[in-house]
GROMACS .gro file of C-alpha atoms in nm:
model
  168
    1UNK     CA    1   3.246  -1.701  10.617
    2UNK     CA    2   3.512  -1.685  10.886
    3UNK     CA    3   3.528  -1.338  10.972
    4UNK     CA    4   3.177  -1.483  11.025
    5UNK     CA    5   3.347  -1.813  11.271
    6UNK     CA    6   3.515  -1.514  11.473
    7UNK     CA    7   3.236  -1.303  11.496
    8UNK     CA    8   2.992  -1.539  11.663
    9UNK     CA    9   3.302  -1.720  11.884
   10UNK     CA   10   3.391  -1.367  11.979
   11UNK     CA   11   3.006  -1.313  12.079
   12UNK     CA   12   2.992  -1.666  12.295
   13UNK     CA   13   3.337  -1.531  12.480
   14UNK     CA   14   3.132  -1.219  12.621
   15UNK     CA   15   2.930  -1.255  12.970
   16UNK     CA   16   2.497  -1.360  12.894
   17UNK     CA   17   2.405  -1.059  13.020
   18UNK     CA   18   2.618  -0.861  12.727
   19UNK     CA   19   2.481  -1.155  12.498
   20UNK     CA   20   2.080  -1.084  12.559
   21UNK     CA   21   2.166  -0.776  12.536
   22UNK     CA   22   2.325  -0.768  12.162
   23UNK     CA   23   2.046  -0.753  11.841
   24UNK     CA   24   2.000  -1.033  11.675
   25UNK     CA   25   1.764  -1.303  11.601
   26UNK     CA   26   1.708  -1.511  11.844
   27UNK     CA   27   1.780  -1.894  11.698
   28UNK     CA   28   2.098  -1.716  11.721
   29UNK     CA   29   2.120  -1.596  12.049
   30UNK     CA   30   2.003  -1.926  12.158
   31UNK     CA   31   2.230  -2.114  11.948
   32UNK     CA   32   2.508  -1.874  12.133
   33UNK     CA   33   2.393  -1.947  12.480
   34UNK     CA   34   2.380  -2.239  12.471
   35UNK     CA   35   2.764  -2.267  12.319
   36UNK     CA   36   2.787  -2.053  12.699
   37UNK     CA   37   2.671  -2.361  12.884
   38UNK     CA   38   2.848  -2.657  12.750
   39UNK     CA   39   3.179  -2.781  12.905
   40UNK     CA   40   3.271  -3.054  12.695
   41UNK     CA   41   3.568  -2.938  12.449
   42UNK     CA   42   3.420  -3.168  12.103
   43UNK     CA   43   3.080  -3.043  12.214
   44UNK     CA   44   3.153  -2.680  12.245
   45UNK     CA   45   3.357  -2.701  11.881
   46UNK     CA   46   3.045  -2.789  11.718
   47UNK     CA   47   2.804  -2.552  11.950
   48UNK     CA   48   3.083  -2.295  11.779
   49UNK     CA   49   3.058  -2.444  11.479
   50UNK     CA   50   2.719  -2.426  11.503
   51UNK     CA   51   2.695  -2.057  11.575
   52UNK     CA   52   2.909  -1.975  11.258
   53UNK     CA   53   2.634  -2.147  11.092
   54UNK     CA   54   2.349  -1.969  11.225
   55UNK     CA   55   2.620  -1.654  11.190
   56UNK     CA   56   2.610  -1.737  10.790
   57UNK     CA   57   2.253  -1.715  10.829
   58UNK     CA   58   2.195  -1.338  10.881
   59UNK     CA   59   2.162  -1.056  10.672
   60UNK     CA   60   2.458  -0.759  10.626
   61UNK     CA   61   2.269  -0.561  10.874
   62UNK     CA   62   2.248  -0.722  11.077
   63UNK     CA   63   2.593  -0.837  11.153
   64UNK     CA   64   2.687  -0.454  11.081
   65UNK     CA   65   2.491  -0.397  11.406
   66UNK     CA   66   2.611  -0.716  11.634
   67UNK     CA   67   2.947  -0.583  11.484
   68UNK     CA   68   2.872  -0.184  11.566
   69UNK     CA   69   2.789  -0.371  11.951
   70UNK     CA   70   3.111  -0.508  11.957
   71UNK     CA   71   3.339  -0.227  11.898
   72UNK     CA   72   3.107  -0.057  12.146
   73UNK     CA   73   3.200  -0.198  12.409
   74UNK     CA   74   3.589  -0.249  12.357
   75UNK     CA   75   3.612   0.073  12.252
   76UNK     CA   76   3.413   0.191  12.640
   77UNK     CA   77   3.638  -0.055  12.802
   78UNK     CA   78   4.028   0.153  12.614
   79UNK     CA   79   3.872   0.503  12.657
   80UNK     CA   80   3.804   0.384  13.020
   81UNK     CA   81   4.107   0.291  13.100
   82UNK     CA   82   4.298   0.546  12.847
   83UNK     CA   83   4.111   0.840  13.085
   84UNK     CA   84   4.225   0.606  13.441
   85UNK     CA   85   4.588   0.560  13.315
   86UNK     CA   86   4.589   1.007  13.247
   87UNK     CA   87   4.460   1.106  13.552
   88UNK     CA   88   4.620   0.925  13.787
   89UNK     CA   89   5.004   1.051  13.573
   90UNK     CA   90   4.860   1.361  13.704
   91UNK     CA   91   4.842   1.257  14.035
   92UNK     CA   92   5.146   1.174  14.039
   93UNK     CA   93   5.250   1.546  13.873
   94UNK     CA   94   5.067   1.648  14.168
   95UNK     CA   95   5.354   1.456  14.386
   96UNK     CA   96   5.647   1.518  14.271
   97UNK     CA   97   5.607   1.916  14.102
   98UNK     CA   98   5.429   2.185  14.244
   99UNK     CA   99   5.372   2.302  13.989
  100UNK     CA  100   5.139   2.071  13.874
  101UNK     CA  101   4.899   2.186  14.178
  102UNK     CA  102   4.965   2.562  13.982
  103UNK     CA  103   4.769   2.425  13.686
  104UNK     CA  104   4.579   2.340  13.912
  105UNK     CA  105   4.442   2.593  14.019
  106UNK     CA  106   4.488   2.774  13.708
  107UNK     CA  107   4.196   2.562  13.591
  108UNK     CA  108   3.999   2.546  13.861
  109UNK     CA  109   3.974   2.805  14.092
  110UNK     CA  110   3.642   2.681  14.338
  111UNK     CA  111   3.930   2.424  14.506
  112UNK     CA  112   4.017   2.444  14.798
  113UNK     CA  113   4.398   2.541  14.815
  114UNK     CA  114   4.455   2.433  15.154
  115UNK     CA  115   4.336   2.157  15.146
  116UNK     CA  116   4.465   1.927  14.802
  117UNK     CA  117   4.840   2.135  14.970
  118UNK     CA  118   4.736   1.856  15.249
  119UNK     CA  119   4.641   1.619  14.989
  120UNK     CA  120   4.907   1.578  14.883
  121UNK     CA  121   5.150   1.649  15.199
  122UNK     CA  122   4.951   1.319  15.367
  123UNK     CA  123   5.009   1.135  15.041
  124UNK     CA  124   5.380   1.204  15.045
  125UNK     CA  125   5.393   1.079  15.435
  126UNK     CA  126   5.220   0.808  15.360
  127UNK     CA  127   5.464   0.746  15.036
  128UNK     CA  128   5.754   0.798  15.243
  129UNK     CA  129   5.645   0.570  15.556
  130UNK     CA  130   5.477   0.310  15.390
  131UNK     CA  131   5.167   0.394  15.496
  132UNK     CA  132   4.797   0.263  15.284
  133UNK     CA  133   4.744   0.530  15.020
  134UNK     CA  134   4.500   0.686  15.254
  135UNK     CA  135   4.537   1.084  15.088
  136UNK     CA  136   4.680   0.921  14.743
  137UNK     CA  137   4.329   0.747  14.659
  138UNK     CA  138   4.189   1.069  14.762
  139UNK     CA  139   4.367   1.266  14.525
  140UNK     CA  140   4.239   1.015  14.243
  141UNK     CA  141   3.922   1.110  14.350
  142UNK     CA  142   4.004   1.464  14.327
  143UNK     CA  143   4.031   1.438  14.044
  144UNK     CA  144   3.811   1.178  13.914
  145UNK     CA  145   3.529   1.430  14.046
  146UNK     CA  146   3.695   1.745  13.847
  147UNK     CA  147   3.672   1.553  13.587
  148UNK     CA  148   3.369   1.497  13.565
  149UNK     CA  149   3.194   1.808  13.690
  150UNK     CA  150   3.344   1.984  13.396
  151UNK     CA  151   3.409   1.758  13.141
  152UNK     CA  152   3.777   1.871  13.073
  153UNK     CA  153   3.981   1.535  13.028
  154UNK     CA  154   4.082   1.734  12.727
  155UNK     CA  155   4.314   1.939  12.989
  156UNK     CA  156   4.439   1.682  13.155
  157UNK     CA  157   4.506   1.480  12.839
  158UNK     CA  158   4.685   1.846  12.708
  159UNK     CA  159   4.899   1.850  13.046
  160UNK     CA  160   4.995   1.479  13.029
  161UNK     CA  161   5.145   1.528  12.663
  162UNK     CA  162   5.306   1.841  12.797
  163UNK     CA  163   5.447   1.582  13.102
  164UNK     CA  164   5.523   1.416  12.806
  165UNK     CA  165   5.690   1.677  12.587
  166UNK     CA  166   5.962   1.726  12.845
  167UNK     CA  167   6.079   1.364  12.919
  168UNK     CA  168   6.118   1.336  12.553
   0.00000   0.00000   0.00000
C-alpha cells in the first residue's frame, strides 16, 4: 500500500507530458494530472491520498508497466550523465597529456591531426588567458561526435578507467 502511494507521488512529481505518456488507466492519469494543478497544501495532500487509492485498484501488470517506465526515465538520464562526465574527463586528459591525443588518434585514424592539435592549443591558451572557452567546447563536441559515429563509449570508458588506475 505504501509502495503504491510512493509510486503515485513519483508520478505526481513528473511533468504533465511525461505522465500522459505513461501506460495507465484514464481515471488514474486524470487524478494525477488534477493533483499536479492543486496548489493548496491540504487539498494536494488529500488528492495525493486519492491517487494512492486509485493506484491500489491497478492490476499487477499495470503497476509493473508504470514502474518500468519510471525506471527507464531514471536510468536513461543517469547513463547520459555518466557518458557526459566521461567525455569531459577525456577532454581534460587531452588538454593535460599529449599521450591522450596519441591514444585518440590510434582509435580514430580518420581525424585531422592538425585541426585537433590546433583546438587543444587554443583551449590551453583560452584557459591561460581566462578567455571564453570556445575551443574547449569544440573539443567536447568533437569527442561527442566521435562517440556517436563509432558507438565506442567503451573506448572512452576504458581510457578513463586506465587513467583512474594511474591516479590510484
